[in-house]
Tab-separated table of C-alpha atoms in Angstrom:
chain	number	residue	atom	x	y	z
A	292	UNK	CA	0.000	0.000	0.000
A	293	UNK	CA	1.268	3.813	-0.801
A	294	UNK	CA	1.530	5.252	1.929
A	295	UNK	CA	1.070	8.806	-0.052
A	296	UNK	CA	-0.153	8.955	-3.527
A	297	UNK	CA	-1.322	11.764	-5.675
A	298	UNK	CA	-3.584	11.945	-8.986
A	299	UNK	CA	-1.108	12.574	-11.135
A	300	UNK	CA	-3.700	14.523	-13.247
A	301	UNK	CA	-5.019	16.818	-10.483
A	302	UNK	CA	-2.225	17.060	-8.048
A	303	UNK	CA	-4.289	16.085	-4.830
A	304	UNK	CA	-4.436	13.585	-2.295
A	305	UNK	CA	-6.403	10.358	-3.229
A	306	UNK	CA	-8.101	9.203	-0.042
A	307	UNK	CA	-8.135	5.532	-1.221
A	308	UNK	CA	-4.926	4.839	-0.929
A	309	UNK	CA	-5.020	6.481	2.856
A	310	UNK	CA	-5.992	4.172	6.032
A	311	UNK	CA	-9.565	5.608	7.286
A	312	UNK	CA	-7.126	6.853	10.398
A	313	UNK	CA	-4.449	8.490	8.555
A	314	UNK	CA	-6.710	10.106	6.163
A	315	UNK	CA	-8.839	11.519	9.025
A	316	UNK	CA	-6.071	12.906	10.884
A	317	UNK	CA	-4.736	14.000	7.542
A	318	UNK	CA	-8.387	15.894	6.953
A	319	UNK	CA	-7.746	17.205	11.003
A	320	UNK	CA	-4.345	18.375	9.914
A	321	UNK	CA	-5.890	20.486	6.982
A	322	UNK	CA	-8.994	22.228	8.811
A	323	UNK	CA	-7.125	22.478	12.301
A	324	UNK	CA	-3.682	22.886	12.292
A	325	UNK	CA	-3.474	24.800	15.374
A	326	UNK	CA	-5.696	21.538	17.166
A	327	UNK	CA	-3.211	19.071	15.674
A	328	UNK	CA	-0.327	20.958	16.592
A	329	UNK	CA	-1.526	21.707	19.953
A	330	UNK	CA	-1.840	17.533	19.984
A	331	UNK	CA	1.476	17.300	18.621
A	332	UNK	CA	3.062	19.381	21.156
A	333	UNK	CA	1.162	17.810	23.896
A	334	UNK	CA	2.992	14.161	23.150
A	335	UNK	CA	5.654	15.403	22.941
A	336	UNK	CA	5.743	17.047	26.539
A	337	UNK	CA	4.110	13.585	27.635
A	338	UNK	CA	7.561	11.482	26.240
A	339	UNK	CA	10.168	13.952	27.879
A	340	UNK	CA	8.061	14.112	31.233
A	341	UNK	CA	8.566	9.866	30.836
A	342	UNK	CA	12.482	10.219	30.107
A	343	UNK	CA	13.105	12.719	33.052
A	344	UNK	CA	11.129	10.390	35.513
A	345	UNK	CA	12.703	7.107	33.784
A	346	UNK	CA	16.531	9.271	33.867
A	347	UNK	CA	15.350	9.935	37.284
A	348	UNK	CA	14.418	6.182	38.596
A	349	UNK	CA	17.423	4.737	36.806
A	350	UNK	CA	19.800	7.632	37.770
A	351	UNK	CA	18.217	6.968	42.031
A	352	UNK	CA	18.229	3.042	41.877
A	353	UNK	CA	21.213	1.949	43.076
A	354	UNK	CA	21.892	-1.348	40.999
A	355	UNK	CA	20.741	-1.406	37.651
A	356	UNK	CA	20.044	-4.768	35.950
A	357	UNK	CA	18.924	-5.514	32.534
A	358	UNK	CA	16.532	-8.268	31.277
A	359	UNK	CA	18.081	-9.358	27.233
A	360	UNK	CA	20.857	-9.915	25.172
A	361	UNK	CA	19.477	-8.889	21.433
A	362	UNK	CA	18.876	-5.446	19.731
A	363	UNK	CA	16.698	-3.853	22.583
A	364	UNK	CA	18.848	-4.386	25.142
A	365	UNK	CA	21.713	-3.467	23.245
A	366	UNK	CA	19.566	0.106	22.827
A	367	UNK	CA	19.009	0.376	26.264
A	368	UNK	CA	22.574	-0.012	27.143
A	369	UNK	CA	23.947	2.920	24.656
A	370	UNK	CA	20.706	4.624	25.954
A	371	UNK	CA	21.440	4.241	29.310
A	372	UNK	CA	25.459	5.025	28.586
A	373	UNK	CA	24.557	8.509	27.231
A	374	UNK	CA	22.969	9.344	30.668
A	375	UNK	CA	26.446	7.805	32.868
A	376	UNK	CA	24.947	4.410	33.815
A	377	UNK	CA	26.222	1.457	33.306
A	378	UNK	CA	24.160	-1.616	34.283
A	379	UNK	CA	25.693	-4.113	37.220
A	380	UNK	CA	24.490	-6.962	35.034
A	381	UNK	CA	22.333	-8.595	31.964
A	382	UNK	CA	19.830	-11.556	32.773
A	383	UNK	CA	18.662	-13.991	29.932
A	384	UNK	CA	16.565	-17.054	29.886
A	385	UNK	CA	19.361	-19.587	28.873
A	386	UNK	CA	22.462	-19.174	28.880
A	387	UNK	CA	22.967	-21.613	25.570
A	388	UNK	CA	23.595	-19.463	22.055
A	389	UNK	CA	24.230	-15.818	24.757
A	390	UNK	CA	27.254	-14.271	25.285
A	391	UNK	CA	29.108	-13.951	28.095
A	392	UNK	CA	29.201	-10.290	28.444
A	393	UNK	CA	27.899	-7.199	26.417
A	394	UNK	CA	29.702	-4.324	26.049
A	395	UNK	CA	32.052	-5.206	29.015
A	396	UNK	CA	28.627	-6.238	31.539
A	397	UNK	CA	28.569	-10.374	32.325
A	398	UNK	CA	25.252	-11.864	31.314
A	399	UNK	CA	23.868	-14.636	33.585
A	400	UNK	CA	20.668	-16.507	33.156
A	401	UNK	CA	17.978	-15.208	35.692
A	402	UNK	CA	16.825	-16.936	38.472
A	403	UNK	CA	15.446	-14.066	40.192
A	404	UNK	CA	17.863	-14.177	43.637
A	405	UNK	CA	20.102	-11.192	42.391
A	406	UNK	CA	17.155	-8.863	41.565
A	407	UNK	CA	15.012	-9.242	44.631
A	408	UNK	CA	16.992	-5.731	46.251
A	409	UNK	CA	14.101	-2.886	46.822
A	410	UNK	CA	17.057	-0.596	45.931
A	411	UNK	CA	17.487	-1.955	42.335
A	412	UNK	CA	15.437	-1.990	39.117
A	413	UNK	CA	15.345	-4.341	36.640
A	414	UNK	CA	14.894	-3.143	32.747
A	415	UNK	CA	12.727	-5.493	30.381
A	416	UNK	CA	14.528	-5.122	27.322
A	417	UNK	CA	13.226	-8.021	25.068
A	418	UNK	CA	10.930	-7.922	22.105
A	419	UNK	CA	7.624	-6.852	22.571
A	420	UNK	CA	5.738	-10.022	21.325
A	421	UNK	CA	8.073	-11.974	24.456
A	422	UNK	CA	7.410	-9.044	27.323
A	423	UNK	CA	4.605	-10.835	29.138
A	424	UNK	CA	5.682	-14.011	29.435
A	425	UNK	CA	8.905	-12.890	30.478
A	426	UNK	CA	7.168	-10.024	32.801
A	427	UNK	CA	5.466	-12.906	34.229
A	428	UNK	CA	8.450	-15.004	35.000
A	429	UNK	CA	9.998	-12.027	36.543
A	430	UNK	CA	6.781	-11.180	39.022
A	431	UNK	CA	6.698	-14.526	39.314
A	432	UNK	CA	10.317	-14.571	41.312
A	433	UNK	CA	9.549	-11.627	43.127
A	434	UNK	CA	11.424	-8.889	41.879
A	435	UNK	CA	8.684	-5.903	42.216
A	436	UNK	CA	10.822	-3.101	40.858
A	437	UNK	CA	10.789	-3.494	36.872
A	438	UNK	CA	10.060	-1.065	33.634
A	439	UNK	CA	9.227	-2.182	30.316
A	440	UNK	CA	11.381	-1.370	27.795
């Protein structure tokens, strides 16, 4: 599907190559642009309020742990480098076909002991299809303090 086609005769937007969502918030975008800007500025406030209080619970735990060994973690670690933290160690489910470290932090397959400190947080980052089973595996332990990645 296009994701933006025009008639090449008349020069204007052709709605049926347009999801019913994107072409209504296109319409919005046209008639209102001070609404969808307003909207617009409004998410974006909403992610940097979530940074500075994520920076902020990272920055005050005092052991950070990550959850993953594949892309997303791998994010969260350069994420998490660019703000001075560097995590005390990387969980995974098995340790067959992980490595031993990432970027200079041992991995170690999770059994839940190491986490269970109130002062510590544990960062989820695995794909999103996996996040609730391994959520639940986590709870399931009882580590309490953990954020989704």
């Amino acid at each position: 599907m296009q994701e933006f086609a025009v008639s090449d005769r008349a020069g204007y937007l052709l709605k049926q190559f347009w999801p019913q969502e994107d072409w209504n918030l296109l319409q919005d975008m046209l008639q209102y642009p001070a609404v969808v800007s307003y909207r617009a500025e409004k998410k974006r406030q909403q992610r940097e309020m979530y940074r500075s209080a994520f920076a902020h619970r990272v920055r005050t735990a005092r052991h950070v742990y990550i959850y993953g060994a594949g892309r997303v973690a791998t994010e969260v670690i350069f994420a998490l480098q660019k703000i001075g933290i560097v995590p005390d160690m990387i969980f995974v489910s098995e340790g067959n076909g992980n490595p031993e470290s990432m970027h200079g932090i041992p991995v170690y397959v999770f059994s839940g002991n190491e986490v269970k400190r109130k002062d510590g947080v544990l960062l989820l980052a695995v794909r999103e299809k996996d996040q609730y089973e391994i959520l639940s595996k986590v709870r399931r332990s009882g580590v309490e303090n953990v954020i989704l990645m």
